[in-house]
CSV table of C-alpha atoms and ligand atoms in Angstrom, one decimal:
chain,number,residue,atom,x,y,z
W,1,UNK,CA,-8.9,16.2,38.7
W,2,UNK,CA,-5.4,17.0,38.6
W,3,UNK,CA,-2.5,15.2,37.1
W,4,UNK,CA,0.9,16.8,38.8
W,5,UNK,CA,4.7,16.0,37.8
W,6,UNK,CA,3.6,14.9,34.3
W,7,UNK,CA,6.2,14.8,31.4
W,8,UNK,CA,4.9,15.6,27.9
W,9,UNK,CA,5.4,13.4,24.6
W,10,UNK,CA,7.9,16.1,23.5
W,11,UNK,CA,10.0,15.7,26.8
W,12,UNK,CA,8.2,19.2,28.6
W,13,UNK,CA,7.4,19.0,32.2
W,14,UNK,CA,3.7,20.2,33.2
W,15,UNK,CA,0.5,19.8,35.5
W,16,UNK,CA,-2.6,18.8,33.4
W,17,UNK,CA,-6.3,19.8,35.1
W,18,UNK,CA,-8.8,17.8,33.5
W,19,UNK,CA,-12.4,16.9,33.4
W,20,UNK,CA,-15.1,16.3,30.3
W,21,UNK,CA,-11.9,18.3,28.4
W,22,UNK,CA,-8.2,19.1,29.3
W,23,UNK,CA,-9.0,22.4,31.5
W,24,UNK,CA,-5.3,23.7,31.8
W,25,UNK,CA,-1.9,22.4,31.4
W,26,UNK,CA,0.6,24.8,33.3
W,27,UNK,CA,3.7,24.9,35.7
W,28,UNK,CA,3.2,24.2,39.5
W,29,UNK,CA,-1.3,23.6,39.5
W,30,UNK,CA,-2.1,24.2,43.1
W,31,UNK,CA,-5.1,21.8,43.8
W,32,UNK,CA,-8.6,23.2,44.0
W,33,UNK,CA,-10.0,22.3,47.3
W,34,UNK,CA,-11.9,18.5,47.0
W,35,UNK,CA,-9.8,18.4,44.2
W,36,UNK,CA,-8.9,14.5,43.2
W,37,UNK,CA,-4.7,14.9,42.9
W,38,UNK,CA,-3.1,12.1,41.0
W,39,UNK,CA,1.1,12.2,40.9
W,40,UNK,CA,2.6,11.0,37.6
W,41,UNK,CA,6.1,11.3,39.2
W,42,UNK,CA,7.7,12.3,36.2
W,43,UNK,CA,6.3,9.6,33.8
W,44,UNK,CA,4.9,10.4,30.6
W,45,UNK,CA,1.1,11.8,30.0
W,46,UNK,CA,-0.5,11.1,26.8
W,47,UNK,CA,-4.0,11.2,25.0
W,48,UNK,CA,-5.9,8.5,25.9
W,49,UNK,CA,-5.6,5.1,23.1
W,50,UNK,CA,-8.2,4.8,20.5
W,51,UNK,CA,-8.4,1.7,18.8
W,52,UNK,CA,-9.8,2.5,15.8
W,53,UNK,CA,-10.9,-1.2,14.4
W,54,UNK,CA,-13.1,-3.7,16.9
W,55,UNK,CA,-15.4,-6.2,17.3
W,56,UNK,CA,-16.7,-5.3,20.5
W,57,UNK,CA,-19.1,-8.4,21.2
W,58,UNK,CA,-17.0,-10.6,19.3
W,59,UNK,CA,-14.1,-9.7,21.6
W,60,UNK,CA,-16.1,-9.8,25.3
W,61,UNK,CA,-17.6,-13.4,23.7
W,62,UNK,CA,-14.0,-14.3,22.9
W,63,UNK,CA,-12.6,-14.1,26.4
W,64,UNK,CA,-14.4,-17.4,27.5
W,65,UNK,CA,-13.2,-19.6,24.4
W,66,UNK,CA,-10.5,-21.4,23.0
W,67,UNK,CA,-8.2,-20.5,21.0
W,68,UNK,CA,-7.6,-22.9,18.0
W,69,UNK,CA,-5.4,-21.5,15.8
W,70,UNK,CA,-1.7,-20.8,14.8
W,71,UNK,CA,0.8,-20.3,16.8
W,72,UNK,CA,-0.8,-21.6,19.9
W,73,UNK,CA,-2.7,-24.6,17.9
W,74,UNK,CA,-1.0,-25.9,15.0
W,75,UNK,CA,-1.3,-29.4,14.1
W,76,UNK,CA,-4.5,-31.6,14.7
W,77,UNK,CA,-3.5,-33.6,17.2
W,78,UNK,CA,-3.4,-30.1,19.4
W,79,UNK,CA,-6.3,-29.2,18.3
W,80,UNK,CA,-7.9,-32.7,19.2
W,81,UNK,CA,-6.0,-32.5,22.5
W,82,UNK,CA,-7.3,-29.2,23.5
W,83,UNK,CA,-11.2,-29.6,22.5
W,84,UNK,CA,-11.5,-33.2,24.4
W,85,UNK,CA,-10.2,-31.7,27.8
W,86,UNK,CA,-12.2,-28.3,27.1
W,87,UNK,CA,-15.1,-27.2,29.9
W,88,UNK,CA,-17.9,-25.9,28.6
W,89,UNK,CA,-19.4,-22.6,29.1
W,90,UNK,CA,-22.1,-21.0,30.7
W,91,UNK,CA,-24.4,-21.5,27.7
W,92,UNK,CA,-23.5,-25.5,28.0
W,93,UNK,CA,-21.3,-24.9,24.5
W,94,UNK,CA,-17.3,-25.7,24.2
W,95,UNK,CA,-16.7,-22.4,21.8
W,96,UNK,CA,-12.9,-22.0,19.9
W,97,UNK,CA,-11.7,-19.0,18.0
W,98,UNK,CA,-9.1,-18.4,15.5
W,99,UNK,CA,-9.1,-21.7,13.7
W,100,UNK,CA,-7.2,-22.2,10.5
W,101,UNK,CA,-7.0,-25.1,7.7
W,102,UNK,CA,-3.2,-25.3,8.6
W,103,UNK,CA,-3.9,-26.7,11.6
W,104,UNK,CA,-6.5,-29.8,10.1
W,105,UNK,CA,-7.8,-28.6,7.1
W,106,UNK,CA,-11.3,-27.4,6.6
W,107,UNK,CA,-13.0,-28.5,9.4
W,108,UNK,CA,-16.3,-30.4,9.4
W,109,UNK,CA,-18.7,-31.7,11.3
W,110,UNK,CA,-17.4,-35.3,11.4
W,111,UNK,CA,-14.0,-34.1,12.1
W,112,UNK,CA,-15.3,-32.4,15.1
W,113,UNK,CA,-17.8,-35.5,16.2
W,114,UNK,CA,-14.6,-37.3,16.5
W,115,UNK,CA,-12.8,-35.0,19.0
W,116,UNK,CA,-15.8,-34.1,20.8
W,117,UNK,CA,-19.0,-36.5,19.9
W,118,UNK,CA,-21.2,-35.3,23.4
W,119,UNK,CA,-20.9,-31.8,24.1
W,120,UNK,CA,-22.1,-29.0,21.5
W,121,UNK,CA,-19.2,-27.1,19.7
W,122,UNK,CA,-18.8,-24.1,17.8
W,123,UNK,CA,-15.6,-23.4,16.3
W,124,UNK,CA,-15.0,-20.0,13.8
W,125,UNK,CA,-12.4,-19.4,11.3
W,126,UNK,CA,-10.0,-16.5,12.0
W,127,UNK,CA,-11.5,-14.8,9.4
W,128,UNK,CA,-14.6,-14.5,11.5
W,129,UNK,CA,-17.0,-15.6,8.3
W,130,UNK,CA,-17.7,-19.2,9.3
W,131,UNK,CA,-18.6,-21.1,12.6
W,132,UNK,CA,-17.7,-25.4,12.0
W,133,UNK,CA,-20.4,-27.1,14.4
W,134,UNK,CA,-20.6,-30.4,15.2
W,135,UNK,CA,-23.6,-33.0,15.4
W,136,UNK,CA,-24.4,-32.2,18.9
W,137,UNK,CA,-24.3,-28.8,18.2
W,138,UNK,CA,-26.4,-29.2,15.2
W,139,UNK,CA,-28.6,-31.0,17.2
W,140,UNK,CA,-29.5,-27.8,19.3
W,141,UNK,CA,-29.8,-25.0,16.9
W,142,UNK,CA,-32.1,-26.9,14.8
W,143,UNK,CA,-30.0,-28.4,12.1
W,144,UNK,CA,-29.4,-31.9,12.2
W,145,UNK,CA,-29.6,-32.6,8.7
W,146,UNK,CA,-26.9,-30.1,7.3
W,147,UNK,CA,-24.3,-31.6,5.5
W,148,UNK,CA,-20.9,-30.6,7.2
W,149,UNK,CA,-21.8,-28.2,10.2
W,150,UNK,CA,-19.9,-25.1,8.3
W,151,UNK,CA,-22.2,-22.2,8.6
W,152,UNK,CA,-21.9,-18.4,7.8
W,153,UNK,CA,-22.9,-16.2,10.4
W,154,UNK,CA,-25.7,-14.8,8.5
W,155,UNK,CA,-27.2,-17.9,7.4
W,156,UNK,CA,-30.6,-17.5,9.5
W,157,UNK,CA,-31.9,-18.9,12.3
W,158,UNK,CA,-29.3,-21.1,13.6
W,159,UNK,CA,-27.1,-18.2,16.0
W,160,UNK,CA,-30.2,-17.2,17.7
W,161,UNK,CA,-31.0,-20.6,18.4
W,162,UNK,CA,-28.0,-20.5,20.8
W,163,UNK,CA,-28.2,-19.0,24.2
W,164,UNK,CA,-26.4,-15.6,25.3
W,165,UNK,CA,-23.6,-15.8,27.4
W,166,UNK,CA,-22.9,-13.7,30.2
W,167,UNK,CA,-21.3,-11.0,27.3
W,168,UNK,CA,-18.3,-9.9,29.4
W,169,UNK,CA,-18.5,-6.6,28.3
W,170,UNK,CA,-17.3,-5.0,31.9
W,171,UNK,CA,-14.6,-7.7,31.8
W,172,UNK,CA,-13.2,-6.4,28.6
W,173,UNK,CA,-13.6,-2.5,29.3
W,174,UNK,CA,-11.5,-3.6,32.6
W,175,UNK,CA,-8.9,-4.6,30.1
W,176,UNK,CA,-9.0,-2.1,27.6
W,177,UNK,CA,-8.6,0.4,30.2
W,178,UNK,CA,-5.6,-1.5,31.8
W,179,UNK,CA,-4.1,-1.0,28.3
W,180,UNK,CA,-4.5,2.9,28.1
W,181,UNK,CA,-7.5,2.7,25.6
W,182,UNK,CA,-9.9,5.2,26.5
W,183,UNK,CA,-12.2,4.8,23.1
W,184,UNK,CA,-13.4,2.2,20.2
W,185,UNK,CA,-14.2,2.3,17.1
W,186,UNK,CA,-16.7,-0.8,16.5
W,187,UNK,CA,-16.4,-1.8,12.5
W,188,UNK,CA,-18.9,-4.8,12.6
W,189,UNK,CA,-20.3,-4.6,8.9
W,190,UNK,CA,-23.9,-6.2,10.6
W,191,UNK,CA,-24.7,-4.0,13.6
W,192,UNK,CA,-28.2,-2.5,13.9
W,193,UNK,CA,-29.8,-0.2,15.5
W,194,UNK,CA,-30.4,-2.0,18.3
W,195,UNK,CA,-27.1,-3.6,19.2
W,196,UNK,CA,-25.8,0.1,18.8
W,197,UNK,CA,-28.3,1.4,20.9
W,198,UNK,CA,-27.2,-1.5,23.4
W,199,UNK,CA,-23.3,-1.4,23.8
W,200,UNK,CA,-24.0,3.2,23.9
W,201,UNK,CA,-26.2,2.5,27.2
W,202,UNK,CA,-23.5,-0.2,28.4
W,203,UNK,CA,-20.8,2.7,28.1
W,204,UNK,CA,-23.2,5.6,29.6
W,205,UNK,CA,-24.1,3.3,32.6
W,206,UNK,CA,-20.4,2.4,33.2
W,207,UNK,CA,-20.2,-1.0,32.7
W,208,UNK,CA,-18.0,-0.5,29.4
W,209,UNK,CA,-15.9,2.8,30.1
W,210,UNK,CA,-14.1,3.6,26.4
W,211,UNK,CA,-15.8,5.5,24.4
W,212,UNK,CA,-17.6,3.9,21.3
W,213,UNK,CA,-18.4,4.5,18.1
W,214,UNK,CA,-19.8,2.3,15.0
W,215,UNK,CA,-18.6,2.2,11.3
W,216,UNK,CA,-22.2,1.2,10.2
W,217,UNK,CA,-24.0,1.7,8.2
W,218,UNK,CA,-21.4,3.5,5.3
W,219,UNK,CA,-19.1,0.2,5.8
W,220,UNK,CA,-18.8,-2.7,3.1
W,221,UNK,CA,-17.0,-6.1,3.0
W,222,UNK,CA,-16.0,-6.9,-0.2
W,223,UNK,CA,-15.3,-10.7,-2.0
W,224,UNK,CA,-13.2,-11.2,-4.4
W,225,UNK,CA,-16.0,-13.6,-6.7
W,226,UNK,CA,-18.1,-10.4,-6.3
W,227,UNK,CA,-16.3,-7.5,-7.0
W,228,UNK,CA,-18.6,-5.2,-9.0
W,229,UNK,CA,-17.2,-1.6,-9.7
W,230,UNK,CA,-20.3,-0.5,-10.6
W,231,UNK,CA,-22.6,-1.0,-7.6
W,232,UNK,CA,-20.1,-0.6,-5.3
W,233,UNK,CA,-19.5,3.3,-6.8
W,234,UNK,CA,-23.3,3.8,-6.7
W,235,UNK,CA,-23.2,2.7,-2.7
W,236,UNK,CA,-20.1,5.1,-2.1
W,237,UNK,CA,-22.3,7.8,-4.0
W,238,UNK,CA,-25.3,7.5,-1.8
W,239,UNK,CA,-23.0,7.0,1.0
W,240,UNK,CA,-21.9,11.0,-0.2
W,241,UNK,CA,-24.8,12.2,-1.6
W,242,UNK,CA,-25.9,11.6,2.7
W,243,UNK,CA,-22.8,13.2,3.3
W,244,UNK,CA,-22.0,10.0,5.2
W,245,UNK,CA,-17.9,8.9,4.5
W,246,UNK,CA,-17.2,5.3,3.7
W,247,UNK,CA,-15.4,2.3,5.0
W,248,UNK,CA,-14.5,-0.2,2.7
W,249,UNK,CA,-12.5,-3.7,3.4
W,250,UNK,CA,-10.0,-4.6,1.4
W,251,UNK,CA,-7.7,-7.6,2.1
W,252,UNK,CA,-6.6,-8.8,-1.2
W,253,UNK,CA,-5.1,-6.2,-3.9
W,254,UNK,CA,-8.1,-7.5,-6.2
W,255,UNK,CA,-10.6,-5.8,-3.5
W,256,UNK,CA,-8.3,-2.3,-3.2
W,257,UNK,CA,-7.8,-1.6,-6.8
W,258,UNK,CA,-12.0,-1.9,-7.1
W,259,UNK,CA,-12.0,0.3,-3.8
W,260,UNK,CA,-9.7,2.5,-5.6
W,261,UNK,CA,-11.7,2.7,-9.0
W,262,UNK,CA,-15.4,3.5,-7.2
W,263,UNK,CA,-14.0,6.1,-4.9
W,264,UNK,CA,-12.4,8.0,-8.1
W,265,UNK,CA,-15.4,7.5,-9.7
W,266,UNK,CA,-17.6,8.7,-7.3
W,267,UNK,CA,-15.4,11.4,-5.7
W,268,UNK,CA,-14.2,11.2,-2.1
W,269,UNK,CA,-15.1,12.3,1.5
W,270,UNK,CA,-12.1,13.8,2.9
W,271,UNK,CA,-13.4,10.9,6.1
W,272,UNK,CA,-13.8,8.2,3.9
W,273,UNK,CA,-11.4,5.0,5.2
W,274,UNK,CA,-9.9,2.1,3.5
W,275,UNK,CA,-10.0,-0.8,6.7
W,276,UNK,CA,-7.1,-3.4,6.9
W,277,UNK,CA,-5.2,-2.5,3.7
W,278,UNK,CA,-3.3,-5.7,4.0
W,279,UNK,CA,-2.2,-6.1,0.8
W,280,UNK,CA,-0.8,-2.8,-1.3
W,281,UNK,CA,0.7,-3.0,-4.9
W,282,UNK,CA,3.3,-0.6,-5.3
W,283,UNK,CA,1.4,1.5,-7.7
W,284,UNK,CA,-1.7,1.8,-5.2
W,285,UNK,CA,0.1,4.3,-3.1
W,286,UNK,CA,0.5,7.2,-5.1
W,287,UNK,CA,-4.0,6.6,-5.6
W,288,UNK,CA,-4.3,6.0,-1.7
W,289,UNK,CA,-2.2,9.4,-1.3
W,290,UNK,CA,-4.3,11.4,-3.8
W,291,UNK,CA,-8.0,10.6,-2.7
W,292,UNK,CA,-7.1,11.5,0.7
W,293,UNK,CA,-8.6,8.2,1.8
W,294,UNK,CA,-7.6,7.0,5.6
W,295,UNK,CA,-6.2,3.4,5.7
W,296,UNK,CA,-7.0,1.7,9.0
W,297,UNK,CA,-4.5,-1.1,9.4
W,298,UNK,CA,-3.6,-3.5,11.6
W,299,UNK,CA,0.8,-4.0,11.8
W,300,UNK,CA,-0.3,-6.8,15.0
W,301,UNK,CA,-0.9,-9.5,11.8
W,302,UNK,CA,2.6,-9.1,10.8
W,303,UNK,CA,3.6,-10.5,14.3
W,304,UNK,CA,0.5,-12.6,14.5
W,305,UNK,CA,0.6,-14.1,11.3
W,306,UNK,CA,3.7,-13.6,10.1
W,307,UNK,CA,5.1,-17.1,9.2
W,308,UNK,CA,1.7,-17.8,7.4
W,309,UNK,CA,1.6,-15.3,5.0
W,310,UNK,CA,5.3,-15.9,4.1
W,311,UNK,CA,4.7,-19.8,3.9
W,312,UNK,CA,0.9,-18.7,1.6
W,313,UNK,CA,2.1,-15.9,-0.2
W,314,UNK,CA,4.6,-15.4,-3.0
W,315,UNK,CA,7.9,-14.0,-2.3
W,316,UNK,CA,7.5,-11.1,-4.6
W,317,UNK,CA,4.5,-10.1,-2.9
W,318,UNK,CA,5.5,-10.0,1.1
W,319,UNK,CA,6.5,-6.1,0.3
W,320,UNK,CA,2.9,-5.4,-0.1
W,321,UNK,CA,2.1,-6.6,2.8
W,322,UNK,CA,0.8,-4.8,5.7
W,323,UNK,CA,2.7,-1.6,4.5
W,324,UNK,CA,3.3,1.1,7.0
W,325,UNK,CA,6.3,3.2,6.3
W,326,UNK,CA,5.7,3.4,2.6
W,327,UNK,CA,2.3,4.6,3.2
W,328,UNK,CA,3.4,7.1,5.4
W,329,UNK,CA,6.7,8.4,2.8
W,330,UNK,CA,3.9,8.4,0.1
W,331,UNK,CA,2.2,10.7,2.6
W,332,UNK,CA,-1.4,8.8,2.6
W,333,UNK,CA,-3.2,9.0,5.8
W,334,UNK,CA,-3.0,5.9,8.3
W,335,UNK,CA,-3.9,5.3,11.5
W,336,UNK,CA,-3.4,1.9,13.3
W,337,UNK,CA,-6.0,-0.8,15.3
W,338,UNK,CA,-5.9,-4.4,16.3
W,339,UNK,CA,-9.2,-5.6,14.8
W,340,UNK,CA,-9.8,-7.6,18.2
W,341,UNK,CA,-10.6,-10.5,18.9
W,342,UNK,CA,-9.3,-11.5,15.2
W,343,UNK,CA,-5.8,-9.6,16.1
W,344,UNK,CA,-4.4,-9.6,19.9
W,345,UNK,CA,-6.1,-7.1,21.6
W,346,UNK,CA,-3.0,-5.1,23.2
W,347,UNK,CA,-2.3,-1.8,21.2
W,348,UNK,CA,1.2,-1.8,22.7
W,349,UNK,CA,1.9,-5.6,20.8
W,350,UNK,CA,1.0,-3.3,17.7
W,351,UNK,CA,2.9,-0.8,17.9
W,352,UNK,CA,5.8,-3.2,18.6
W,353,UNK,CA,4.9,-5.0,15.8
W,354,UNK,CA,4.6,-1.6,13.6
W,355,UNK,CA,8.4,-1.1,14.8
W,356,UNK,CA,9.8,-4.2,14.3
W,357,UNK,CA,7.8,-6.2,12.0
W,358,UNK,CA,9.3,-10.3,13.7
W,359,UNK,CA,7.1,-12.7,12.5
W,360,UNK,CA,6.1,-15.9,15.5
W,361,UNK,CA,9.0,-17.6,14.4
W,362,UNK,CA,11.2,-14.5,14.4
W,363,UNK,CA,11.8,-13.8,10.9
W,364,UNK,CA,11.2,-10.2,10.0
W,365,UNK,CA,8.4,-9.4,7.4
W,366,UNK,CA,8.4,-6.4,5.2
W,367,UNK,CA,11.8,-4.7,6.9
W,368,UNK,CA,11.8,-1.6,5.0
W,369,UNK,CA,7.8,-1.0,6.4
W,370,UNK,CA,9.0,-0.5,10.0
W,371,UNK,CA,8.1,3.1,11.7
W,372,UNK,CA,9.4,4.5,15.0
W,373,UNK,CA,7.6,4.3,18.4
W,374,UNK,CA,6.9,7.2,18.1
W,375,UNK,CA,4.8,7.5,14.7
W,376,UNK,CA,3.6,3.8,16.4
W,377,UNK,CA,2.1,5.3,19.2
W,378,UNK,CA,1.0,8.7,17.4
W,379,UNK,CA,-1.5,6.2,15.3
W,380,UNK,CA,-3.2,5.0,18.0
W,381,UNK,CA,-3.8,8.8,19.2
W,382,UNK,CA,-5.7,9.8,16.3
W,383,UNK,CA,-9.7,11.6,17.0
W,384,UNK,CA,-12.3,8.9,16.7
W,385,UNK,CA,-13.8,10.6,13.6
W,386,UNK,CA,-10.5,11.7,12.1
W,387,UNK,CA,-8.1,8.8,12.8
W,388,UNK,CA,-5.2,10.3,11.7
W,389,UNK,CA,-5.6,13.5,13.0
W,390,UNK,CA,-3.8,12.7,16.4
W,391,UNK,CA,-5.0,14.5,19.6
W,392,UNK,CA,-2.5,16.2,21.9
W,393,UNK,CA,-2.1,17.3,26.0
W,394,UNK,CA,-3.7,20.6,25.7
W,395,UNK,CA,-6.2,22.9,26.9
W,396,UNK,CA,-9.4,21.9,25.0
W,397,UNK,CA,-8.4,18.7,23.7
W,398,UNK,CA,-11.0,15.7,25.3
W,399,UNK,CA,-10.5,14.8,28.8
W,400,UNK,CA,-9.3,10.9,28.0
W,401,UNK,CA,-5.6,10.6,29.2
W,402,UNK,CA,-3.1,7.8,29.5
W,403,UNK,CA,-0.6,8.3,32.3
W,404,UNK,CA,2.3,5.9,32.2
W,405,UNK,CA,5.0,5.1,34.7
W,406,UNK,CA,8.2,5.9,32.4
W,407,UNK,CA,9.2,9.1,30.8
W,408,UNK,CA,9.1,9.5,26.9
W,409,UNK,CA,12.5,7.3,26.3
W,410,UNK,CA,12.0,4.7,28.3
W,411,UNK,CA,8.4,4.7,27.3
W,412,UNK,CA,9.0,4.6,23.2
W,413,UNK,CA,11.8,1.5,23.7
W,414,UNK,CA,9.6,-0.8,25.9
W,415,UNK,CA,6.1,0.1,24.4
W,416,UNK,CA,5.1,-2.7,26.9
W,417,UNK,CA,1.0,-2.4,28.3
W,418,UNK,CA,2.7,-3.1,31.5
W,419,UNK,CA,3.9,0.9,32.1
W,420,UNK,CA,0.0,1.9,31.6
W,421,UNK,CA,0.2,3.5,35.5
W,422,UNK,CA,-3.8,4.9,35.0
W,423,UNK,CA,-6.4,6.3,32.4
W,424,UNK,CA,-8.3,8.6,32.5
W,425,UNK,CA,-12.0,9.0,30.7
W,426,UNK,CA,-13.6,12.4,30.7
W,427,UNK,CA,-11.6,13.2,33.6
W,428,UNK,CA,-12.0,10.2,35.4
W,429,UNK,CA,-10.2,7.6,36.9
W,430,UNK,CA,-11.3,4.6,34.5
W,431,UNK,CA,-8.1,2.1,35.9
W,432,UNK,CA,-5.3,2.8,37.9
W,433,UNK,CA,-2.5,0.1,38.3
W,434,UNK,CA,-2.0,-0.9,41.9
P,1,ZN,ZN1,-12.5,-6.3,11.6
């Protein structure tokens, strides 16, 4: 196809042809004939967004449930309100995401009995590590002894026991693609083979446009009551020794200075990626800088989760929070992502977020760690392997294109979802606003 009356990033008029890859990019492209000729009328043409951080069946899931967490749901009595008048899905279950203890403390079967005592619930934690289920629930999957309904997701046997729900996953690729997202990276630690093999075929037959790719297997979640240096550089070795890169998790400082040790001690992949970064002592930039390592990070928490952290946290810390711009003047690689469903799914709501860091209640978190637009949007323009290698409008580059309705300056102050006019995967209309 061809894209005519495009503006370029850096303010350039052009005509892009593109198919699998950007054919041409010139002055003036006459149409081939049967050519397919779209008319950006002067607004801006970028690569395609790639979020580089998902939960892809966690997110399609998520768009039928609740959400039972701050700021939406904050004290019990919401909470209570909410679950009572709740309809339950297709699978006969009432499911809520995104609960946190500040809203009624650490949830429990009884607790939920008393909101909802008919209907099976499932509610998770924000941190996506534990379901709260309650006694009709526990009733279904086979568990009507257990002592408070809290449950991991890998404990055995009691997920499967609950039926699948129509997944959604076309549903979500509809609004991926209405935000200009034209690829995924999937970073579920438990994936196998087979849900890989699954969500590929659901791309190649169209029913989830992005691209997609998986972290697994080199990725690792680390705990803080199990931090072992040791085993962890051993796993980064074979990771190597494979010539596989790493991704490691690190959310508390604890968890990056271990990440920091194992990959000095077992050398690094110039690919290898440190996922959410969230919390950076001062000293752990110049170490981030000089393995090379890619952080992954996730500025949509700040405006998330803002008011939390600055309530939890001590004041002396909130600088190490969610850095951006002193990762960048330290020169270590970044790249950004939302971590959907756990963060808001919009890339644009990030980038904001990356520029001006207000917190719910509009505070601003971390001031000296906001970035332009531009270096905003540049991070989410990053090759899926390389995320902070960022791809450009040129001949040979991949044919995945966002098209927006502004040109560059309107474009960088708004960075609004709304001015996504159509994008384009492998030279192919994947949404077009009407
Ligand atoms: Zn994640």
């Amino acid at each position: 196809m061809l894209i005519q009356r495009a503006t370029l990033l850096g303010g350039g008029r052009a005509d892009i042809r593109v198919g699998a890859q950007i054919d041409e990019v010139g002055q003036r492209l006459p149409a081939a004939r049967g050519e397919d000729v779209l008319d950006a009328a002067g607004g801006t043409v970028v690569p395609g967004l790639y979020d580089h951080h998902v939960h892809l069946r966690s997110a399609a899931s998520a768009l039928g449930s609740l959400v039972l967490g701050p700021p939406a749901i904050a004290t019990k009595d919401q909470l209570a309100q909410t679950l009572s008048q709740a309809v339950p899905g297709s699978d006969g279950w009432i499911r809520g995401i995104g609960y946190h203890e500040s809203v009624a403390g650490d949830l429990d079967r009884a607790a939920l009995d008393a909101m909802v005592p008919c209907v099976p619930v499932r509610v998770q934690h924000r941190s996506g590590a534990l379901w709260i289920v309650n006694s009709a629930g526990l009733d279904l999957v086979g568990l009507p002894e257990h002592p408070d309904g809290r449950l991991r997701p890998t404990d055995r046997g009691w997920s499967e026991a609950i039926p699948r729900r129509e997944r959604g996953l076309a549903e979500l690729s509809r609004r991926l693609t209405a935000f200009g997202v034209t690829g995924v990276t999937d970073a579920t630690p438990d994936l196998d083979a087979d849900d890989m093999t699954e969500l590929l075929m659901e791309h190649r037959c169209g029913e989830f446009r992005p691209r997609v790719r998986f972290l697994s297997p080199g990725k690792k979640i680390l705990q803080d009551d199990r931090l072992d240096l040791d085993a962890l550089t051993l796993w980064v070795g074979g990771h190597h020794t494979d010539g596989r890169p790493v991704a490691v998790h690190c959310v508390t400082a604890a968890q990056l200075v271990v990440t920091i040790a194992a990959l000095r001690a077992a050398g690094s992949h110039p690919l290898d990626r440190i996922e959410h970064a969230a919390v950076v002592p001062e000293d752990n930039l110049a170490d981030l800088a000089d393995l090379g390592v890619t952080v992954v990070t996730q500025p949509n928490f700040v405006a998330e989760r803002g008011d939390q952290y600055v309530a939890d946290i001590p004041p002396a810390e909130h600088a190490q929070l969610w850095r951006l711009a002193s990762l960048l003047k330290a020169n270590v690689r970044v790249a950004l992502s939302t971590d959907m469903p756990f963060g808001d799914p919009d890339p644009w709501a990030a980038m904001r977020a990356a520029v001006n860091r207000i917190t719910p209640s509009g505070a601003i978190l971390g001031a000296n760690e906001c970035v332009s637009a531009r270096e905003a949007l540049t991070m989410f323009l990053g090759w899926p392997e390389d995320p902070c290698r960022a791809r450009g409008v040129a001949a040979g580059q991949p044919g995945d294109l966002c098209v927006l309705t502004e040109p560059p300056e309107a474009l960088l102050a708004d960075l609004d979802a709304a001015g996504v006019a159509a994008t384009i995967i492998g030279g192919r209309v994947a949404y077009a606003a009407r």
